[in-house]
Amino acid sequence: MRYAEFSEASIRDLRARKTNLAETLWHDVSLKRSAFESCDLTRADVFRTPLLGIDLSTCDISGIIVSSTFRELRGCIVGPEQAVQLAGLLGIQVKED
């Protein structure tokens, strides 16, 4: 489903597992009771799509595109390595010992 566009959709009960969603558009999407497991969300554009409660910890979210306020990411669940990547969006540099 690479390059698919879901903009302005209301999506309920989505279960995506091992799905290629790279470079997809998710502008103004309402995601209810949805789950992503081991999906490729590389450079996915989630502008104005709240990811509150969505577990992305097993997904590749490299280069994810969000608004300048990063509000889309509030409340989403990510793994430690992903958190380091997302810190880069905030301009934070993580120093390794």
PDB file of N, CA and C in Angstrom:
ATOM      1  N   MET A   1       0.822  -1.200   0.000  1.00  0.00           N
ATOM      2  CA  MET A   1       0.000   0.000   0.000  1.00  0.00           C
ATOM      3  C   MET A   1       0.863   1.260   0.000  1.00  0.00           C
ATOM      4  N   ARG A   2       2.088   1.119  -0.413  1.00  0.00           N
ATOM      5  CA  ARG A   2       2.992   2.262  -0.475  1.00  0.00           C
ATOM      6  C   ARG A   2       2.355   3.372  -1.311  1.00  0.00           C
ATOM      7  N   TYR A   3       2.511   4.594  -0.870  1.00  0.00           N
ATOM      8  CA  TYR A   3       2.003   5.811  -1.515  1.00  0.00           C
ATOM      9  C   TYR A   3       0.487   5.973  -1.421  1.00  0.00           C
ATOM     10  N   ALA A   4      -0.198   5.139  -0.680  1.00  0.00           N
ATOM     11  CA  ALA A   4      -1.659   5.263  -0.551  1.00  0.00           C
ATOM     12  C   ALA A   4      -2.014   6.560   0.176  1.00  0.00           C
ATOM     13  N   GLU A   5      -3.190   7.063  -0.095  1.00  0.00           N
ATOM     14  CA  GLU A   5      -3.659   8.284   0.565  1.00  0.00           C
ATOM     15  C   GLU A   5      -4.934   7.977   1.348  1.00  0.00           C
ATOM     16  N   PHE A   6      -4.882   8.311   2.649  1.00  0.00           N
ATOM     17  CA  PHE A   6      -6.015   8.086   3.536  1.00  0.00           C
ATOM     18  C   PHE A   6      -6.578   9.406   4.061  1.00  0.00           C
ATOM     19  N   SER A   7      -6.191  10.513   3.483  1.00  0.00           N
ATOM     20  CA  SER A   7      -6.536  11.841   3.988  1.00  0.00           C
ATOM     21  C   SER A   7      -8.029  12.019   4.198  1.00  0.00           C
ATOM     22  N   GLU A   8      -8.336  12.666   5.321  1.00  0.00           N
ATOM     23  CA  GLU A   8      -9.694  13.021   5.733  1.00  0.00           C
ATOM     24  C   GLU A   8     -10.609  11.809   5.927  1.00  0.00           C
ATOM     25  N   ALA A   9     -10.029  10.646   6.156  1.00  0.00           N
ATOM     26  CA  ALA A   9     -10.821   9.433   6.373  1.00  0.00           C
ATOM     27  C   ALA A   9     -11.110   9.248   7.862  1.00  0.00           C
ATOM     28  N   SER A  10     -12.180   8.574   8.138  1.00  0.00           N
ATOM     29  CA  SER A  10     -12.488   8.105   9.490  1.00  0.00           C
ATOM     30  C   SER A  10     -12.278   6.603   9.471  1.00  0.00           C
ATOM     31  N   ILE A  11     -11.238   6.164  10.164  1.00  0.00           N
ATOM     32  CA  ILE A  11     -10.858   4.758  10.123  1.00  0.00           C
ATOM     33  C   ILE A  11     -11.074   4.149  11.500  1.00  0.00           C
ATOM     34  N   ARG A  12     -11.811   3.069  11.527  1.00  0.00           N
ATOM     35  CA  ARG A  12     -12.121   2.392  12.785  1.00  0.00           C
ATOM     36  C   ARG A  12     -11.758   0.914  12.658  1.00  0.00           C
ATOM     37  N   ASP A  13     -11.149   0.395  13.725  1.00  0.00           N
ATOM     38  CA  ASP A  13     -10.806  -1.028  13.809  1.00  0.00           C
ATOM     39  C   ASP A  13      -9.825  -1.498  12.730  1.00  0.00           C
ATOM     40  N   LEU A  14      -8.890  -0.643  12.345  1.00  0.00           N
ATOM     41  CA  LEU A  14      -7.848  -1.031  11.377  1.00  0.00           C
ATOM     42  C   LEU A  14      -6.814  -1.902  12.084  1.00  0.00           C
ATOM     43  N   ARG A  15      -6.436  -2.991  11.473  1.00  0.00           N
ATOM     44  CA  ARG A  15      -5.368  -3.863  11.962  1.00  0.00           C
ATOM     45  C   ARG A  15      -4.395  -4.083  10.817  1.00  0.00           C
ATOM     46  N   ALA A  16      -3.270  -3.374  10.864  1.00  0.00           N
ATOM     47  CA  ALA A  16      -2.256  -3.507   9.817  1.00  0.00           C
ATOM     48  C   ALA A  16      -1.079  -4.275  10.401  1.00  0.00           C
ATOM     49  N   ARG A  17      -0.691  -5.349   9.744  1.00  0.00           N
ATOM     50  CA  ARG A  17       0.418  -6.191  10.219  1.00  0.00           C
ATOM     51  C   ARG A  17       1.358  -6.467   9.050  1.00  0.00           C
ATOM     52  N   LYS A  18       2.635  -6.104   9.263  1.00  0.00           N
ATOM     53  CA  LYS A  18       3.671  -6.308   8.234  1.00  0.00           C
ATOM     54  C   LYS A  18       3.232  -5.708   6.901  1.00  0.00           C
ATOM     55  N   THR A  19       2.735  -4.488   6.958  1.00  0.00           N
ATOM     56  CA  THR A  19       2.220  -3.812   5.773  1.00  0.00           C
ATOM     57  C   THR A  19       3.150  -2.677   5.373  1.00  0.00           C
ATOM     58  N   ASN A  20       3.405  -2.547   4.077  1.00  0.00           N
ATOM     59  CA  ASN A  20       4.222  -1.448   3.574  1.00  0.00           C
ATOM     60  C   ASN A  20       3.334  -0.218   3.419  1.00  0.00           C
ATOM     61  N   LEU A  21       3.503   0.728   4.350  1.00  0.00           N
ATOM     62  CA  LEU A  21       2.756   1.985   4.325  1.00  0.00           C
ATOM     63  C   LEU A  21       3.719   3.153   4.166  1.00  0.00           C
ATOM     64  N   ALA A  22       4.863   2.884   3.542  1.00  0.00           N
ATOM     65  CA  ALA A  22       5.879   3.919   3.344  1.00  0.00           C
ATOM     66  C   ALA A  22       5.330   5.031   2.454  1.00  0.00           C
ATOM     67  N   GLU A  23       5.633   6.250   2.822  1.00  0.00           N
ATOM     68  CA  GLU A  23       5.288   7.449   2.063  1.00  0.00           C
ATOM     69  C   GLU A  23       3.779   7.602   1.830  1.00  0.00           C
ATOM     70  N   THR A  24       2.997   7.109   2.778  1.00  0.00           N
ATOM     71  CA  THR A  24       1.546   7.270   2.693  1.00  0.00           C
ATOM     72  C   THR A  24       1.128   8.610   3.281  1.00  0.00           C
ATOM     73  N   LEU A  25      -0.055   9.078   2.895  1.00  0.00           N
ATOM     74  CA  LEU A  25      -0.593  10.342   3.397  1.00  0.00           C
ATOM     75  C   LEU A  25      -1.750  10.065   4.338  1.00  0.00           C
ATOM     76  N   TRP A  26      -1.683  10.660   5.527  1.00  0.00           N
ATOM     77  CA  TRP A  26      -2.699  10.484   6.560  1.00  0.00           C
ATOM     78  C   TRP A  26      -3.137  11.856   7.074  1.00  0.00           C
ATOM     79  N   HIS A  27      -3.450  12.802   6.215  1.00  0.00           N
ATOM     80  CA  HIS A  27      -3.823  14.151   6.647  1.00  0.00           C
ATOM     81  C   HIS A  27      -5.229  14.158   7.229  1.00  0.00           C
ATOM     82  N   ASP A  28      -5.372  14.724   8.431  1.00  0.00           N
ATOM     83  CA  ASP A  28      -6.682  14.872   9.079  1.00  0.00           C
ATOM     84  C   ASP A  28      -7.451  13.561   9.185  1.00  0.00           C
ATOM     85  N   VAL A  29      -6.770  12.482   9.540  1.00  0.00           N
ATOM     86  CA  VAL A  29      -7.424  11.173   9.654  1.00  0.00           C
ATOM     87  C   VAL A  29      -7.834  10.935  11.107  1.00  0.00           C
ATOM     88  N   SER A  30      -8.989  10.350  11.291  1.00  0.00           N
ATOM     89  CA  SER A  30      -9.459   9.925  12.604  1.00  0.00           C
ATOM     90  C   SER A  30      -9.228   8.418  12.707  1.00  0.00           C
ATOM     91  N   LEU A  31      -8.318   8.022  13.600  1.00  0.00           N
ATOM     92  CA  LEU A  31      -8.014   6.605  13.804  1.00  0.00           C
ATOM     93  C   LEU A  31      -8.618   6.156  15.131  1.00  0.00           C
ATOM     94  N   LYS A  32      -9.567   5.287  15.089  1.00  0.00           N
ATOM     95  CA  LYS A  32     -10.204   4.762  16.300  1.00  0.00           C
ATOM     96  C   LYS A  32      -9.941   3.265  16.396  1.00  0.00           C
ATOM     97  N   ARG A  33      -9.532   2.821  17.559  1.00  0.00           N
ATOM     98  CA  ARG A  33      -9.291   1.395  17.823  1.00  0.00           C
ATOM     99  C   ARG A  33      -8.476   0.742  16.700  1.00  0.00           C
ATOM    100  N   SER A  34      -7.366   1.373  16.345  1.00  0.00           N
ATOM    101  CA  SER A  34      -6.523   0.882  15.252  1.00  0.00           C
ATOM    102  C   SER A  34      -5.173   0.418  15.780  1.00  0.00           C
ATOM    103  N   ALA A  35      -4.556  -0.520  15.073  1.00  0.00           N
ATOM    104  CA  ALA A  35      -3.269  -1.070  15.500  1.00  0.00           C
ATOM    105  C   ALA A  35      -2.360  -1.281  14.294  1.00  0.00           C
ATOM    106  N   PHE A  36      -1.076  -1.007  14.524  1.00  0.00           N
ATOM    107  CA  PHE A  36      -0.048  -1.200  13.505  1.00  0.00           C
ATOM    108  C   PHE A  36       1.027  -2.101  14.109  1.00  0.00           C
ATOM    109  N   GLU A  37       1.324  -3.207  13.456  1.00  0.00           N
ATOM    110  CA  GLU A  37       2.339  -4.130  13.950  1.00  0.00           C
ATOM    111  C   GLU A  37       3.339  -4.428  12.838  1.00  0.00           C
ATOM    112  N   SER A  38       4.593  -4.105  13.102  1.00  0.00           N
ATOM    113  CA  SER A  38       5.690  -4.363  12.158  1.00  0.00           C
ATOM    114  C   SER A  38       5.422  -3.769  10.781  1.00  0.00           C
ATOM    115  N   CYS A  39       4.857  -2.577  10.747  1.00  0.00           N
ATOM    116  CA  CYS A  39       4.570  -1.897   9.477  1.00  0.00           C
ATOM    117  C   CYS A  39       5.697  -0.947   9.106  1.00  0.00           C
ATOM    118  N   ASP A  40       5.859  -0.728   7.826  1.00  0.00           N
ATOM    119  CA  ASP A  40       6.827   0.241   7.322  1.00  0.00           C
ATOM    120  C   ASP A  40       6.089   1.567   7.117  1.00  0.00           C
ATOM    121  N   LEU A  41       6.336   2.502   8.030  1.00  0.00           N
ATOM    122  CA  LEU A  41       5.732   3.834   7.945  1.00  0.00           C
ATOM    123  C   LEU A  41       6.800   4.882   7.617  1.00  0.00           C
ATOM    124  N   THR A  42       7.842   4.453   6.908  1.00  0.00           N
ATOM    125  CA  THR A  42       8.931   5.350   6.535  1.00  0.00           C
ATOM    126  C   THR A  42       8.378   6.532   5.745  1.00  0.00           C
ATOM    127  N   ARG A  43       8.707   7.728   6.179  1.00  0.00           N
ATOM    128  CA  ARG A  43       8.305   8.987   5.539  1.00  0.00           C
ATOM    129  C   ARG A  43       6.783   9.115   5.378  1.00  0.00           C
ATOM    130  N   ALA A  44       6.033   8.440   6.248  1.00  0.00           N
ATOM    131  CA  ALA A  44       4.577   8.614   6.229  1.00  0.00           C
ATOM    132  C   ALA A  44       4.253  10.020   6.728  1.00  0.00           C
ATOM    133  N   ASP A  45       3.287  10.652   6.119  1.00  0.00           N
ATOM    134  CA  ASP A  45       2.887  12.016   6.461  1.00  0.00           C
ATOM    135  C   ASP A  45       1.597  11.942   7.261  1.00  0.00           C
ATOM    136  N   VAL A  46       1.702  12.203   8.569  1.00  0.00           N
ATOM    137  CA  VAL A  46       0.554  12.105   9.473  1.00  0.00           C
ATOM    138  C   VAL A  46       0.087  13.475   9.955  1.00  0.00           C
ATOM    139  N   PHE A  47       0.240  14.479   9.115  1.00  0.00           N
ATOM    140  CA  PHE A  47      -0.110  15.850   9.465  1.00  0.00           C
ATOM    141  C   PHE A  47      -1.558  15.933   9.955  1.00  0.00           C
ATOM    142  N   ARG A  48      -1.751  16.507  11.130  1.00  0.00           N
ATOM    143  CA  ARG A  48      -3.055  16.701  11.778  1.00  0.00           C
ATOM    144  C   ARG A  48      -3.827  15.395  11.993  1.00  0.00           C
ATOM    145  N   THR A  49      -3.090  14.299  12.198  1.00  0.00           N
ATOM    146  CA  THR A  49      -3.697  13.008  12.531  1.00  0.00           C
ATOM    147  C   THR A  49      -3.200  12.590  13.911  1.00  0.00           C
ATOM    148  N   PRO A  50      -4.033  12.697  14.932  1.00  0.00           N
ATOM    149  CA  PRO A  50      -3.600  12.327  16.284  1.00  0.00           C
ATOM    150  C   PRO A  50      -3.300  10.830  16.386  1.00  0.00           C
ATOM    151  N   LEU A  51      -2.142  10.520  16.943  1.00  0.00           N
ATOM    152  CA  LEU A  51      -1.731   9.129  17.123  1.00  0.00           C
ATOM    153  C   LEU A  51      -1.855   8.704  18.585  1.00  0.00           C
ATOM    154  N   LEU A  52      -2.663   9.394  19.331  1.00  0.00           N
ATOM    155  CA  LEU A  52      -2.880   9.125  20.749  1.00  0.00           C
ATOM    156  C   LEU A  52      -3.297   7.674  20.963  1.00  0.00           C
ATOM    157  N   GLY A  53      -2.513   6.953  21.770  1.00  0.00           N
ATOM    158  CA  GLY A  53      -2.818   5.567  22.082  1.00  0.00           C
ATOM    159  C   GLY A  53      -2.411   4.558  21.023  1.00  0.00           C
ATOM    160  N   ILE A  54      -1.866   5.012  19.904  1.00  0.00           N
ATOM    161  CA  ILE A  54      -1.445   4.104  18.832  1.00  0.00           C
ATOM    162  C   ILE A  54      -0.036   3.593  19.138  1.00  0.00           C
ATOM    163  N   ASP A  55       0.127   2.268  19.151  1.00  0.00           N
ATOM    164  CA  ASP A  55       1.418   1.645  19.424  1.00  0.00           C
ATOM    165  C   ASP A  55       2.181   1.473  18.109  1.00  0.00           C
ATOM    166  N   LEU A  56       3.242   2.244  17.969  1.00  0.00           N
ATOM    167  CA  LEU A  56       4.093   2.175  16.777  1.00  0.00           C
ATOM    168  C   LEU A  56       5.440   1.537  17.094  1.00  0.00           C
ATOM    169  N   SER A  57       5.563   0.942  18.257  1.00  0.00           N
ATOM    170  CA  SER A  57       6.859   0.465  18.747  1.00  0.00           C
ATOM    171  C   SER A  57       7.508  -0.614  17.889  1.00  0.00           C
ATOM    172  N   THR A  58       6.740  -1.329  17.094  1.00  0.00           N
ATOM    173  CA  THR A  58       7.324  -2.371  16.233  1.00  0.00           C
ATOM    174  C   THR A  58       7.436  -1.914  14.782  1.00  0.00           C
ATOM    175  N   CYS A  59       7.081  -0.667  14.529  1.00  0.00           N
ATOM    176  CA  CYS A  59       7.058  -0.144  13.157  1.00  0.00           C
ATOM    177  C   CYS A  59       8.311   0.670  12.842  1.00  0.00           C
ATOM    178  N   ASP A  60       8.603   0.796  11.559  1.00  0.00           N
ATOM    179  CA  ASP A  60       9.674   1.692  11.110  1.00  0.00           C
ATOM    180  C   ASP A  60       9.032   3.045  10.843  1.00  0.00           C
ATOM    181  N   ILE A  61       9.357   4.032  11.679  1.00  0.00           N
ATOM    182  CA  ILE A  61       8.788   5.375  11.533  1.00  0.00           C
ATOM    183  C   ILE A  61       9.858   6.397  11.126  1.00  0.00           C
ATOM    184  N   SER A  62      10.921   5.911  10.497  1.00  0.00           N
ATOM    185  CA  SER A  62      11.998   6.800  10.055  1.00  0.00           C
ATOM    186  C   SER A  62      11.453   7.875   9.128  1.00  0.00           C
ATOM    187  N   GLY A  63      11.790   9.113   9.410  1.00  0.00           N
ATOM    188  CA  GLY A  63      11.396  10.207   8.531  1.00  0.00           C
ATOM    189  C   GLY A  63       9.921  10.548   8.577  1.00  0.00           C
ATOM    190  N   ILE A  64       9.213  10.138   9.628  1.00  0.00           N
ATOM    191  CA  ILE A  64       7.791  10.444   9.731  1.00  0.00           C
ATOM    192  C   ILE A  64       7.584  11.957   9.684  1.00  0.00           C
ATOM    193  N   ILE A  65       6.541  12.384   9.010  1.00  0.00           N
ATOM    194  CA  ILE A  65       6.287  13.813   8.808  1.00  0.00           C
ATOM    195  C   ILE A  65       5.120  14.238   9.691  1.00  0.00           C
ATOM    196  N   VAL A  66       5.380  15.248  10.527  1.00  0.00           N
ATOM    197  CA  VAL A  66       4.369  15.782  11.441  1.00  0.00           C
ATOM    198  C   VAL A  66       4.368  17.309  11.356  1.00  0.00           C
ATOM    199  N   SER A  67       3.433  17.939  12.044  1.00  0.00           N
ATOM    200  CA  SER A  67       3.367  19.400  12.050  1.00  0.00           C
ATOM    201  C   SER A  67       4.500  19.990  12.893  1.00  0.00           C
ATOM    202  N   SER A  68       4.674  21.287  12.820  1.00  0.00           N
ATOM    203  CA  SER A  68       5.745  21.951  13.564  1.00  0.00           C
ATOM    204  C   SER A  68       5.537  21.901  15.074  1.00  0.00           C
ATOM    205  N   THR A  69       4.323  21.614  15.518  1.00  0.00           N
ATOM    206  CA  THR A  69       4.048  21.506  16.954  1.00  0.00           C
ATOM    207  C   THR A  69       4.210  20.084  17.473  1.00  0.00           C
ATOM    208  N   PHE A  70       4.373  19.128  16.582  1.00  0.00           N
ATOM    209  CA  PHE A  70       4.550  17.709  16.914  1.00  0.00           C
ATOM    210  C   PHE A  70       3.335  17.118  17.634  1.00  0.00           C
ATOM    211  N   ARG A  71       2.205  17.794  17.568  1.00  0.00           N
ATOM    212  CA  ARG A  71       1.022  17.361  18.324  1.00  0.00           C
ATOM    213  C   ARG A  71       0.520  15.982  17.902  1.00  0.00           C
ATOM    214  N   GLU A  72       0.800  15.575  16.688  1.00  0.00           N
ATOM    215  CA  GLU A  72       0.374  14.258  16.207  1.00  0.00           C
ATOM    216  C   GLU A  72       0.975  13.136  17.049  1.00  0.00           C
ATOM    217  N   LEU A  73       2.177  13.365  17.581  1.00  0.00           N
ATOM    218  CA  LEU A  73       2.901  12.333  18.313  1.00  0.00           C
ATOM    219  C   LEU A  73       2.509  12.223  19.784  1.00  0.00           C
ATOM    220  N   ARG A  74       1.759  13.194  20.300  1.00  0.00           N
ATOM    221  CA  ARG A  74       1.387  13.176  21.714  1.00  0.00           C
ATOM    222  C   ARG A  74       0.577  11.932  22.038  1.00  0.00           C
ATOM    223  N   GLY A  75       1.090  11.162  22.997  1.00  0.00           N
ATOM    224  CA  GLY A  75       0.365   9.988  23.459  1.00  0.00           C
ATOM    225  C   GLY A  75       0.561   8.732  22.645  1.00  0.00           C
ATOM    226  N   CYS A  76       1.367   8.775  21.581  1.00  0.00           N
ATOM    227  CA  CYS A  76       1.621   7.536  20.834  1.00  0.00           C
ATOM    228  C   CYS A  76       2.693   6.735  21.575  1.00  0.00           C
ATOM    229  N   ILE A  77       2.769   5.480  21.268  1.00  0.00           N
ATOM    230  CA  ILE A  77       3.694   4.578  21.957  1.00  0.00           C
ATOM    231  C   ILE A  77       4.815   4.200  20.990  1.00  0.00           C
ATOM    232  N   VAL A  78       6.072   4.454  21.425  1.00  0.00           N
ATOM    233  CA  VAL A  78       7.239   4.136  20.598  1.00  0.00           C
ATOM    234  C   VAL A  78       8.271   3.402  21.443  1.00  0.00           C
ATOM    235  N   GLY A  79       9.206   2.757  20.764  1.00  0.00           N
ATOM    236  CA  GLY A  79      10.305   2.073  21.439  1.00  0.00           C
ATOM    237  C   GLY A  79      11.461   3.034  21.702  1.00  0.00           C
ATOM    238  N   PRO A  80      12.456   2.601  22.488  1.00  0.00           N
ATOM    239  CA  PRO A  80      13.591   3.461  22.839  1.00  0.00           C
ATOM    240  C   PRO A  80      14.350   4.012  21.633  1.00  0.00           C
ATOM    241  N   GLU A  81      14.633   3.174  20.644  1.00  0.00           N
ATOM    242  CA  GLU A  81      15.368   3.648  19.462  1.00  0.00           C
ATOM    243  C   GLU A  81      14.543   4.665  18.683  1.00  0.00           C
ATOM    244  N   GLN A  82      13.244   4.450  18.622  1.00  0.00           N
ATOM    245  CA  GLN A  82      12.361   5.394  17.940  1.00  0.00           C
ATOM    246  C   GLN A  82      12.338   6.728  18.683  1.00  0.00           C
ATOM    247  N   ALA A  83      12.355   6.669  20.002  1.00  0.00           N
ATOM    248  CA  ALA A  83      12.353   7.896  20.803  1.00  0.00           C
ATOM    249  C   ALA A  83      13.590   8.737  20.501  1.00  0.00           C
ATOM    250  N   VAL A  84      14.706   8.069  20.302  1.00  0.00           N
ATOM    251  CA  VAL A  84      15.940   8.783  19.948  1.00  0.00           C
ATOM    252  C   VAL A  84      15.777   9.446  18.581  1.00  0.00           C
ATOM    253  N   GLN A  85      15.184   8.737  17.619  1.00  0.00           N
ATOM    254  CA  GLN A  85      14.939   9.319  16.291  1.00  0.00           C
ATOM    255  C   GLN A  85      14.019  10.531  16.399  1.00  0.00           C
ATOM    256  N   LEU A  86      12.965  10.400  17.176  1.00  0.00           N
ATOM    257  CA  LEU A  86      11.994  11.494  17.317  1.00  0.00           C
ATOM    258  C   LEU A  86      12.600  12.686  18.049  1.00  0.00           C
ATOM    259  N   ALA A  87      13.548  12.429  18.931  1.00  0.00           N
ATOM    260  CA  ALA A  87      14.228  13.524  19.614  1.00  0.00           C
ATOM    261  C   ALA A  87      14.925  14.423  18.597  1.00  0.00           C
ATOM    262  N   GLY A  88      15.393  13.832  17.519  1.00  0.00           N
ATOM    263  CA  GLY A  88      16.028  14.600  16.447  1.00  0.00           C
ATOM    264  C   GLY A  88      15.078  15.601  15.819  1.00  0.00           C
ATOM    265  N   LEU A  89      13.783  15.278  15.754  1.00  0.00           N
ATOM    266  CA  LEU A  89      12.791  16.231  15.237  1.00  0.00           C
ATOM    267  C   LEU A  89      12.720  17.486  16.096  1.00  0.00           C
ATOM    268  N   LEU A  90      12.974  17.297  17.393  1.00  0.00           N
ATOM    269  CA  LEU A  90      12.931  18.417  18.333  1.00  0.00           C
ATOM    270  C   LEU A  90      14.249  19.179  18.391  1.00  0.00           C
ATOM    271  N   GLY A  91      15.224  18.697  17.635  1.00  0.00           N
ATOM    272  CA  GLY A  91      16.535  19.344  17.640  1.00  0.00           C
ATOM    273  C   GLY A  91      17.412  18.893  18.803  1.00  0.00           C
ATOM    274  N   ILE A  92      16.992  17.833  19.462  1.00  0.00           N
ATOM    275  CA  ILE A  92      17.751  17.304  20.597  1.00  0.00           C
ATOM    276  C   ILE A  92      18.801  16.338  20.093  1.00  0.00           C
ATOM    277  N   GLN A  93      20.013  16.474  20.590  1.00  0.00           N
ATOM    278  CA  GLN A  93      21.078  15.545  20.253  1.00  0.00           C
ATOM    279  C   GLN A  93      21.256  14.595  21.421  1.00  0.00           C
ATOM    280  N   VAL A  94      21.259  13.318  21.159  1.00  0.00           N
ATOM    281  CA  VAL A  94      21.421  12.315  22.208  1.00  0.00           C
ATOM    282  C   VAL A  94      22.863  11.851  22.206  1.00  0.00           C
ATOM    283  N   LYS A  95      23.506  12.000  23.330  1.00  0.00           N
ATOM    284  CA  LYS A  95      24.910  11.609  23.467  1.00  0.00           C
ATOM    285  C   LYS A  95      24.991  10.188  23.987  1.00  0.00           C
ATOM    286  N   GLU A  96      25.767   9.371  23.292  1.00  0.00           N
ATOM    287  CA  GLU A  96      25.989   7.997  23.737  1.00  0.00           C
ATOM    288  C   GLU A  96      27.251   7.957  24.586  1.00  0.00           C
ATOM    289  N   ASP A  97      27.222   7.154  25.622  1.00  0.00           N
ATOM    290  CA  ASP A  97      28.411   7.021  26.494  1.00  0.00           C
ATOM    291  C   ASP A  97      29.461   6.157  25.876  1.00  0.00           C
TER     292      ASP A  97
END
